[in-house]
């Protein structure tokens, strides 16, 4: 499966991630009403598409399953549902 970098970045921002740009990369941090979660990922300006190992690493950094990531990109996974996933994983 392949995803365009622009498509990933758009979906992340739409679901509550905050973008911080640096010279070569864009960092995305998940933020909800109560603040930041310990979830971040980095996208590269030089990568037009993500697939294979690079996509697997991105999904791992987001603490999602491949199915959840696909839903995040395709939009069935709402911002509220994503927050529920992260609260259940990190409030233990």
PDB file of N, CA and C in Angstrom:
ATOM      1  N   UNK A   1       0.830  -1.173   0.000  1.00  0.00           N
ATOM      2  CA  UNK A   1       0.000   0.000   0.000  1.00  0.00           C
ATOM      3  C   UNK A   1       0.884   1.249   0.000  1.00  0.00           C
ATOM      4  N   UNK A   2       0.480   2.247  -0.757  1.00  0.00           N
ATOM      5  CA  UNK A   2       1.234   3.500  -0.858  1.00  0.00           C
ATOM      6  C   UNK A   2       0.330   4.671  -0.474  1.00  0.00           C
ATOM      7  N   UNK A   3       0.939   5.649   0.167  1.00  0.00           N
ATOM      8  CA  UNK A   3       0.229   6.878   0.514  1.00  0.00           C
ATOM      9  C   UNK A   3       1.095   8.062   0.126  1.00  0.00           C
ATOM     10  N   UNK A   4       0.490   9.070  -0.441  1.00  0.00           N
ATOM     11  CA  UNK A   4       1.225  10.288  -0.773  1.00  0.00           C
ATOM     12  C   UNK A   4       1.505  11.061   0.506  1.00  0.00           C
ATOM     13  N   UNK A   5       2.677  11.655   0.576  1.00  0.00           N
ATOM     14  CA  UNK A   5       3.086  12.409   1.756  1.00  0.00           C
ATOM     15  C   UNK A   5       2.091  13.529   2.047  1.00  0.00           C
ATOM     16  N   UNK A   6       1.676  14.233   1.030  1.00  0.00           N
ATOM     17  CA  UNK A   6       0.729  15.333   1.195  1.00  0.00           C
ATOM     18  C   UNK A   6      -0.598  14.842   1.784  1.00  0.00           C
ATOM     19  N   UNK A   7      -1.037  13.661   1.354  1.00  0.00           N
ATOM     20  CA  UNK A   7      -2.270  13.053   1.843  1.00  0.00           C
ATOM     21  C   UNK A   7      -2.144  12.715   3.336  1.00  0.00           C
ATOM     22  N   UNK A   8      -0.998  12.183   3.740  1.00  0.00           N
ATOM     23  CA  UNK A   8      -0.744  11.843   5.141  1.00  0.00           C
ATOM     24  C   UNK A   8      -0.731  13.103   5.992  1.00  0.00           C
ATOM     25  N   UNK A   9       0.003  14.116   5.544  1.00  0.00           N
ATOM     26  CA  UNK A   9       0.114  15.356   6.310  1.00  0.00           C
ATOM     27  C   UNK A   9      -1.242  16.033   6.475  1.00  0.00           C
ATOM     28  N   UNK A  10      -2.040  16.048   5.425  1.00  0.00           N
ATOM     29  CA  UNK A  10      -3.374  16.650   5.490  1.00  0.00           C
ATOM     30  C   UNK A  10      -4.251  15.919   6.507  1.00  0.00           C
ATOM     31  N   UNK A  11      -4.221  14.590   6.464  1.00  0.00           N
ATOM     32  CA  UNK A  11      -5.028  13.795   7.393  1.00  0.00           C
ATOM     33  C   UNK A  11      -4.578  14.005   8.838  1.00  0.00           C
ATOM     34  N   UNK A  12      -3.269  14.074   9.074  1.00  0.00           N
ATOM     35  CA  UNK A  12      -2.766  14.280  10.432  1.00  0.00           C
ATOM     36  C   UNK A  12      -3.248  15.614  10.993  1.00  0.00           C
ATOM     37  N   UNK A  13      -3.149  16.670  10.202  1.00  0.00           N
ATOM     38  CA  UNK A  13      -3.582  17.992  10.671  1.00  0.00           C
ATOM     39  C   UNK A  13      -5.087  18.020  10.925  1.00  0.00           C
ATOM     40  N   UNK A  14      -5.826  17.336  10.091  1.00  0.00           N
ATOM     41  CA  UNK A  14      -7.281  17.285  10.229  1.00  0.00           C
ATOM     42  C   UNK A  14      -7.707  16.534  11.498  1.00  0.00           C
ATOM     43  N   UNK A  15      -6.873  15.595  11.945  1.00  0.00           N
ATOM     44  CA  UNK A  15      -7.211  14.761  13.105  1.00  0.00           C
ATOM     45  C   UNK A  15      -6.605  15.252  14.410  1.00  0.00           C
ATOM     46  N   UNK A  16      -6.012  16.447  14.420  1.00  0.00           N
ATOM     47  CA  UNK A  16      -5.552  17.021  15.676  1.00  0.00           C
ATOM     48  C   UNK A  16      -4.053  17.097  15.870  1.00  0.00           C
ATOM     49  N   UNK A  17      -3.287  16.769  14.847  1.00  0.00           N
ATOM     50  CA  UNK A  17      -1.835  16.885  14.957  1.00  0.00           C
ATOM     51  C   UNK A  17      -1.412  18.313  14.619  1.00  0.00           C
ATOM     52  N   UNK A  18      -0.424  18.796  15.342  1.00  0.00           N
ATOM     53  CA  UNK A  18       0.121  20.129  15.120  1.00  0.00           C
ATOM     54  C   UNK A  18       1.433  19.982  14.359  1.00  0.00           C
ATOM     55  N   UNK A  19       1.590  20.768  13.311  1.00  0.00           N
ATOM     56  CA  UNK A  19       2.789  20.695  12.470  1.00  0.00           C
ATOM     57  C   UNK A  19       3.828  21.712  12.924  1.00  0.00           C
ATOM     58  N   UNK A  20       5.069  21.233  13.054  1.00  0.00           N
ATOM     59  CA  UNK A  20       6.205  22.105  13.346  1.00  0.00           C
ATOM     60  C   UNK A  20       7.247  21.836  12.267  1.00  0.00           C
ATOM     61  N   UNK A  21       7.581  22.867  11.514  1.00  0.00           N
ATOM     62  CA  UNK A  21       8.520  22.712  10.395  1.00  0.00           C
ATOM     63  C   UNK A  21       9.954  22.964  10.833  1.00  0.00           C
ATOM     64  N   UNK A  22      10.848  22.170  10.255  1.00  0.00           N
ATOM     65  CA  UNK A  22      12.278  22.424  10.393  1.00  0.00           C
ATOM     66  C   UNK A  22      12.842  22.515   8.974  1.00  0.00           C
ATOM     67  N   UNK A  23      14.128  22.601   8.863  1.00  0.00           N
ATOM     68  CA  UNK A  23      14.749  22.784   7.546  1.00  0.00           C
ATOM     69  C   UNK A  23      14.414  21.648   6.576  1.00  0.00           C
ATOM     70  N   UNK A  24      14.552  20.408   7.016  1.00  0.00           N
ATOM     71  CA  UNK A  24      14.366  19.265   6.120  1.00  0.00           C
ATOM     72  C   UNK A  24      13.116  18.445   6.384  1.00  0.00           C
ATOM     73  N   UNK A  25      12.471  18.663   7.508  1.00  0.00           N
ATOM     74  CA  UNK A  25      11.370  17.793   7.888  1.00  0.00           C
ATOM     75  C   UNK A  25      10.199  18.587   8.455  1.00  0.00           C
ATOM     76  N   UNK A  26       9.080  17.881   8.565  1.00  0.00           N
ATOM     77  CA  UNK A  26       7.914  18.415   9.258  1.00  0.00           C
ATOM     78  C   UNK A  26       7.623  17.459  10.402  1.00  0.00           C
ATOM     79  N   UNK A  27       7.521  17.987  11.613  1.00  0.00           N
ATOM     80  CA  UNK A  27       7.190  17.173  12.778  1.00  0.00           C
ATOM     81  C   UNK A  27       5.717  17.385  13.097  1.00  0.00           C
ATOM     82  N   UNK A  28       5.049  16.295  13.461  1.00  0.00           N
ATOM     83  CA  UNK A  28       3.640  16.351  13.809  1.00  0.00           C
ATOM     84  C   UNK A  28       3.452  15.781  15.206  1.00  0.00           C
ATOM     85  N   UNK A  29       2.822  16.560  16.081  1.00  0.00           N
ATOM     86  CA  UNK A  29       2.535  16.162  17.460  1.00  0.00           C
ATOM     87  C   UNK A  29       1.031  16.111  17.634  1.00  0.00           C
ATOM     88  N   UNK A  30       0.538  15.056  18.296  1.00  0.00           N
ATOM     89  CA  UNK A  30      -0.895  14.982  18.555  1.00  0.00           C
ATOM     90  C   UNK A  30      -1.230  15.843  19.752  1.00  0.00           C
ATOM     91  N   UNK A  31      -2.246  16.669  19.584  1.00  0.00           N
ATOM     92  CA  UNK A  31      -2.660  17.556  20.665  1.00  0.00           C
ATOM     93  C   UNK A  31      -4.177  17.509  20.788  1.00  0.00           C
ATOM     94  N   UNK A  32      -4.639  17.372  22.028  1.00  0.00           N
ATOM     95  CA  UNK A  32      -6.071  17.425  22.280  1.00  0.00           C
ATOM     96  C   UNK A  32      -6.363  18.601  23.205  1.00  0.00           C
ATOM     97  N   UNK A  33      -7.568  18.652  23.749  1.00  0.00           N
ATOM     98  CA  UNK A  33      -7.958  19.770  24.619  1.00  0.00           C
ATOM     99  C   UNK A  33      -7.091  19.886  25.856  1.00  0.00           C
ATOM    100  N   UNK A  34      -6.588  18.775  26.354  1.00  0.00           N
ATOM    101  CA  UNK A  34      -5.807  18.809  27.599  1.00  0.00           C
ATOM    102  C   UNK A  34      -4.299  18.914  27.357  1.00  0.00           C
ATOM    103  N   UNK A  35      -3.870  18.987  26.130  1.00  0.00           N
ATOM    104  CA  UNK A  35      -2.441  19.138  25.845  1.00  0.00           C
ATOM    105  C   UNK A  35      -1.917  18.090  24.891  1.00  0.00           C
ATOM    106  N   UNK A  36      -0.610  17.968  24.843  1.00  0.00           N
ATOM    107  CA  UNK A  36       0.043  17.032  23.925  1.00  0.00           C
ATOM    108  C   UNK A  36       0.116  15.632  24.503  1.00  0.00           C
ATOM    109  N   UNK A  37      -0.031  14.667  23.613  1.00  0.00           N
ATOM    110  CA  UNK A  37       0.222  13.271  23.949  1.00  0.00           C
ATOM    111  C   UNK A  37       1.659  12.971  23.524  1.00  0.00           C
ATOM    112  N   UNK A  38       2.249  11.894  24.036  1.00  0.00           N
ATOM    113  CA  UNK A  38       3.628  11.564  23.641  1.00  0.00           C
ATOM    114  C   UNK A  38       3.684  10.899  22.264  1.00  0.00           C
ATOM    115  N   UNK A  39       2.937  11.439  21.318  1.00  0.00           N
ATOM    116  CA  UNK A  39       2.856  10.846  19.993  1.00  0.00           C
ATOM    117  C   UNK A  39       3.351  11.862  18.983  1.00  0.00           C
ATOM    118  N   UNK A  40       4.369  11.469  18.237  1.00  0.00           N
ATOM    119  CA  UNK A  40       4.875  12.359  17.197  1.00  0.00           C
ATOM    120  C   UNK A  40       5.394  11.525  16.045  1.00  0.00           C
ATOM    121  N   UNK A  41       5.429  12.151  14.896  1.00  0.00           N
ATOM    122  CA  UNK A  41       6.020  11.532  13.724  1.00  0.00           C
ATOM    123  C   UNK A  41       6.656  12.631  12.889  1.00  0.00           C
ATOM    124  N   UNK A  42       7.497  12.235  11.979  1.00  0.00           N
ATOM    125  CA  UNK A  42       8.218  13.182  11.136  1.00  0.00           C
ATOM    126  C   UNK A  42       8.010  12.782   9.680  1.00  0.00           C
ATOM    127  N   UNK A  43       7.713  13.765   8.845  1.00  0.00           N
ATOM    128  CA  UNK A  43       7.657  13.507   7.408  1.00  0.00           C
ATOM    129  C   UNK A  43       8.776  14.292   6.738  1.00  0.00           C
ATOM    130  N   UNK A  44       9.197  13.811   5.611  1.00  0.00           N
ATOM    131  CA  UNK A  44      10.327  14.405   4.898  1.00  0.00           C
ATOM    132  C   UNK A  44       9.842  15.180   3.680  1.00  0.00           C
ATOM    133  N   UNK A  45      10.486  16.291   3.397  1.00  0.00           N
ATOM    134  CA  UNK A  45      10.164  17.063   2.196  1.00  0.00           C
ATOM    135  C   UNK A  45      10.539  16.289   0.936  1.00  0.00           C
ATOM    136  N   UNK A  46      11.516  15.418   1.036  1.00  0.00           N
ATOM    137  CA  UNK A  46      12.035  14.730  -0.150  1.00  0.00           C
ATOM    138  C   UNK A  46      11.305  13.434  -0.484  1.00  0.00           C
ATOM    139  N   UNK A  47      10.364  13.012   0.348  1.00  0.00           N
ATOM    140  CA  UNK A  47       9.643  11.765   0.098  1.00  0.00           C
ATOM    141  C   UNK A  47       8.240  12.055  -0.425  1.00  0.00           C
ATOM    142  N   UNK A  48       7.980  11.846  -1.716  1.00  0.00           N
ATOM    143  CA  UNK A  48       6.634  12.114  -2.225  1.00  0.00           C
ATOM    144  C   UNK A  48       5.617  11.040  -1.842  1.00  0.00           C
ATOM    145  N   UNK A  49       6.096   9.812  -1.576  1.00  0.00           N
ATOM    146  CA  UNK A  49       5.207   8.703  -1.207  1.00  0.00           C
ATOM    147  C   UNK A  49       5.816   7.873  -0.088  1.00  0.00           C
ATOM    148  N   UNK A  50       4.929   7.265   0.687  1.00  0.00           N
ATOM    149  CA  UNK A  50       5.357   6.363   1.757  1.00  0.00           C
ATOM    150  C   UNK A  50       4.810   4.978   1.467  1.00  0.00           C
ATOM    151  N   UNK A  51       5.689   3.980   1.566  1.00  0.00           N
ATOM    152  CA  UNK A  51       5.289   2.581   1.420  1.00  0.00           C
ATOM    153  C   UNK A  51       6.347   1.725   2.103  1.00  0.00           C
ATOM    154  N   UNK A  52       6.087   0.442   2.215  1.00  0.00           N
ATOM    155  CA  UNK A  52       7.063  -0.501   2.759  1.00  0.00           C
ATOM    156  C   UNK A  52       7.515  -0.170   4.165  1.00  0.00           C
ATOM    157  N   UNK A  53       8.824  -0.258   4.384  1.00  0.00           N
ATOM    158  CA  UNK A  53       9.404  -0.068   5.718  1.00  0.00           C
ATOM    159  C   UNK A  53       9.157   1.339   6.238  1.00  0.00           C
ATOM    160  N   UNK A  54       9.286   2.330   5.382  1.00  0.00           N
ATOM    161  CA  UNK A  54       9.081   3.715   5.808  1.00  0.00           C
ATOM    162  C   UNK A  54       7.647   3.934   6.291  1.00  0.00           C
ATOM    163  N   UNK A  55       6.679   3.359   5.586  1.00  0.00           N
ATOM    164  CA  UNK A  55       5.283   3.460   6.006  1.00  0.00           C
ATOM    165  C   UNK A  55       5.068   2.714   7.318  1.00  0.00           C
ATOM    166  N   UNK A  56       5.666   1.544   7.464  1.00  0.00           N
ATOM    167  CA  UNK A  56       5.551   0.773   8.713  1.00  0.00           C
ATOM    168  C   UNK A  56       6.098   1.554   9.895  1.00  0.00           C
ATOM    169  N   UNK A  57       7.220   2.241   9.702  1.00  0.00           N
ATOM    170  CA  UNK A  57       7.802   3.044  10.778  1.00  0.00           C
ATOM    171  C   UNK A  57       6.889   4.208  11.150  1.00  0.00           C
ATOM    172  N   UNK A  58       6.300   4.841  10.163  1.00  0.00           N
ATOM    173  CA  UNK A  58       5.376   5.946  10.411  1.00  0.00           C
ATOM    174  C   UNK A  58       4.167   5.464  11.208  1.00  0.00           C
ATOM    175  N   UNK A  59       3.598   4.337  10.815  1.00  0.00           N
ATOM    176  CA  UNK A  59       2.447   3.768  11.520  1.00  0.00           C
ATOM    177  C   UNK A  59       2.827   3.418  12.954  1.00  0.00           C
ATOM    178  N   UNK A  60       4.009   2.855  13.147  1.00  0.00           N
ATOM    179  CA  UNK A  60       4.489   2.509  14.487  1.00  0.00           C
ATOM    180  C   UNK A  60       4.649   3.762  15.347  1.00  0.00           C
ATOM    181  N   UNK A  61       5.208   4.827  14.791  1.00  0.00           N
ATOM    182  CA  UNK A  61       5.376   6.077  15.534  1.00  0.00           C
ATOM    183  C   UNK A  61       4.038   6.663  15.962  1.00  0.00           C
ATOM    184  N   UNK A  62       3.003   6.423  15.170  1.00  0.00           N
ATOM    185  CA  UNK A  62       1.673   6.944  15.488  1.00  0.00           C
ATOM    186  C   UNK A  62       0.905   6.043  16.446  1.00  0.00           C
ATOM    187  N   UNK A  63       1.483   4.895  16.813  1.00  0.00           N
ATOM    188  CA  UNK A  63       0.862   3.943  17.738  1.00  0.00           C
ATOM    189  C   UNK A  63      -0.505   3.485  17.228  1.00  0.00           C
ATOM    190  N   UNK A  64      -0.562   3.177  15.934  1.00  0.00           N
ATOM    191  CA  UNK A  64      -1.796   2.705  15.318  1.00  0.00           C
ATOM    192  C   UNK A  64      -1.547   1.384  14.611  1.00  0.00           C
ATOM    193  N   UNK A  65      -2.613   0.637  14.389  1.00  0.00           N
ATOM    194  CA  UNK A  65      -2.516  -0.561  13.553  1.00  0.00           C
ATOM    195  C   UNK A  65      -2.587  -0.098  12.091  1.00  0.00           C
ATOM    196  N   UNK A  66      -2.163  -0.943  11.157  1.00  0.00           N
ATOM    197  CA  UNK A  66      -2.284  -0.560   9.741  1.00  0.00           C
ATOM    198  C   UNK A  66      -3.730  -0.230   9.345  1.00  0.00           C
ATOM    199  N   UNK A  67      -4.686  -0.946   9.912  1.00  0.00           N
ATOM    200  CA  UNK A  67      -6.094  -0.683   9.609  1.00  0.00           C
ATOM    201  C   UNK A  67      -6.524   0.678  10.154  1.00  0.00           C
ATOM    202  N   UNK A  68      -6.101   0.997  11.380  1.00  0.00           N
ATOM    203  CA  UNK A  68      -6.434   2.294  11.967  1.00  0.00           C
ATOM    204  C   UNK A  68      -5.793   3.427  11.165  1.00  0.00           C
ATOM    205  N   UNK A  69      -4.556   3.221  10.723  1.00  0.00           N
ATOM    206  CA  UNK A  69      -3.882   4.236   9.921  1.00  0.00           C
ATOM    207  C   UNK A  69      -4.632   4.463   8.609  1.00  0.00           C
ATOM    208  N   UNK A  70      -5.033   3.381   7.955  1.00  0.00           N
ATOM    209  CA  UNK A  70      -5.792   3.497   6.709  1.00  0.00           C
ATOM    210  C   UNK A  70      -7.075   4.293   6.949  1.00  0.00           C
ATOM    211  N   UNK A  71      -7.763   3.999   8.051  1.00  0.00           N
ATOM    212  CA  UNK A  71      -8.985   4.731   8.392  1.00  0.00           C
ATOM    213  C   UNK A  71      -8.695   6.198   8.694  1.00  0.00           C
ATOM    214  N   UNK A  72      -7.552   6.477   9.296  1.00  0.00           N
ATOM    215  CA  UNK A  72      -7.157   7.857   9.562  1.00  0.00           C
ATOM    216  C   UNK A  72      -7.006   8.617   8.242  1.00  0.00           C
ATOM    217  N   UNK A  73      -6.371   8.007   7.267  1.00  0.00           N
ATOM    218  CA  UNK A  73      -6.141   8.656   5.976  1.00  0.00           C
ATOM    219  C   UNK A  73      -7.436   8.778   5.178  1.00  0.00           C
ATOM    220  N   UNK A  74      -8.250   7.728   5.178  1.00  0.00           N
ATOM    221  CA  UNK A  74      -9.479   7.723   4.380  1.00  0.00           C
ATOM    222  C   UNK A  74     -10.652   8.421   5.068  1.00  0.00           C
ATOM    223  N   UNK A  75     -10.484   8.813   6.312  1.00  0.00           N
ATOM    224  CA  UNK A  75     -11.419   9.616   7.105  1.00  0.00           C
ATOM    225  C   UNK A  75     -12.523   8.893   7.881  1.00  0.00           C
ATOM    226  N   UNK A  76     -12.691   7.577   7.863  1.00  0.00           N
ATOM    227  CA  UNK A  76     -13.685   6.999   8.763  1.00  0.00           C
ATOM    228  C   UNK A  76     -13.301   7.155  10.239  1.00  0.00           C
ATOM    229  N   UNK A  77     -12.007   7.302  10.519  1.00  0.00           N
ATOM    230  CA  UNK A  77     -11.541   7.470  11.897  1.00  0.00           C
ATOM    231  C   UNK A  77     -11.613   8.952  12.242  1.00  0.00           C
ATOM    232  N   UNK A  78     -12.530   9.298  13.136  1.00  0.00           N
ATOM    233  CA  UNK A  78     -12.714  10.702  13.511  1.00  0.00           C
ATOM    234  C   UNK A  78     -11.635  11.151  14.488  1.00  0.00           C
ATOM    235  N   UNK A  79     -11.536  12.449  14.656  1.00  0.00           N
ATOM    236  CA  UNK A  79     -10.593  13.022  15.615  1.00  0.00           C
ATOM    237  C   UNK A  79     -10.918  12.530  17.025  1.00  0.00           C
ATOM    238  N   UNK A  80     -12.201  12.441  17.348  1.00  0.00           N
ATOM    239  CA  UNK A  80     -12.634  11.984  18.670  1.00  0.00           C
ATOM    240  C   UNK A  80     -12.268  10.525  18.901  1.00  0.00           C
ATOM    241  N   UNK A  81     -12.472   9.686  17.887  1.00  0.00           N
ATOM    242  CA  UNK A  81     -12.132   8.266  18.008  1.00  0.00           C
ATOM    243  C   UNK A  81     -10.621   8.083  18.149  1.00  0.00           C
ATOM    244  N   UNK A  82      -9.844   8.868  17.409  1.00  0.00           N
ATOM    245  CA  UNK A  82      -8.388   8.805  17.522  1.00  0.00           C
ATOM    246  C   UNK A  82      -7.958   9.183  18.934  1.00  0.00           C
ATOM    247  N   UNK A  83      -8.578  10.210  19.481  1.00  0.00           N
ATOM    248  CA  UNK A  83      -8.263  10.618  20.852  1.00  0.00           C
ATOM    249  C   UNK A  83      -8.607   9.505  21.843  1.00  0.00           C
ATOM    250  N   UNK A  84      -9.728   8.824  21.636  1.00  0.00           N
ATOM    251  CA  UNK A  84     -10.098   7.686  22.492  1.00  0.00           C
ATOM    252  C   UNK A  84      -9.040   6.588  22.424  1.00  0.00           C
ATOM    253  N   UNK A  85      -8.546   6.303  21.244  1.00  0.00           N
ATOM    254  CA  UNK A  85      -7.503   5.281  21.072  1.00  0.00           C
ATOM    255  C   UNK A  85      -6.273   5.661  21.881  1.00  0.00           C
ATOM    256  N   UNK A  86      -5.843   6.916  21.762  1.00  0.00           N
ATOM    257  CA  UNK A  86      -4.642   7.369  22.465  1.00  0.00           C
ATOM    258  C   UNK A  86      -4.852   7.436  23.976  1.00  0.00           C
ATOM    259  N   UNK A  87      -6.014   7.860  24.411  1.00  0.00           N
ATOM    260  CA  UNK A  87      -6.293   7.900  25.856  1.00  0.00           C
ATOM    261  C   UNK A  87      -6.239   6.490  26.421  1.00  0.00           C
ATOM    262  N   UNK A  88      -6.833   5.523  25.729  1.00  0.00           N
ATOM    263  CA  UNK A  88      -6.823   4.144  26.234  1.00  0.00           C
ATOM    264  C   UNK A  88      -5.412   3.550  26.243  1.00  0.00           C
ATOM    265  N   UNK A  89      -4.563   3.943  25.309  1.00  0.00           N
ATOM    266  CA  UNK A  89      -3.197   3.407  25.256  1.00  0.00           C
ATOM    267  C   UNK A  89      -2.264   4.064  26.259  1.00  0.00           C
ATOM    268  N   UNK A  90      -2.472   5.342  26.541  1.00  0.00           N
ATOM    269  CA  UNK A  90      -1.500   6.081  27.347  1.00  0.00           C
ATOM    270  C   UNK A  90      -1.986   6.475  28.727  1.00  0.00           C
ATOM    271  N   UNK A  91      -3.178   6.078  29.115  1.00  0.00           N
ATOM    272  CA  UNK A  91      -3.656   6.432  30.452  1.00  0.00           C
ATOM    273  C   UNK A  91      -3.541   5.273  31.429  1.00  0.00           C
ATOM    274  N   UNK A  92      -2.727   4.296  31.106  1.00  0.00           N
ATOM    275  CA  UNK A  92      -2.547   3.128  31.983  1.00  0.00           C
ATOM    276  C   UNK A  92      -1.507   3.399  33.029  1.00  0.00           C
TER     277      UNK A  92
END
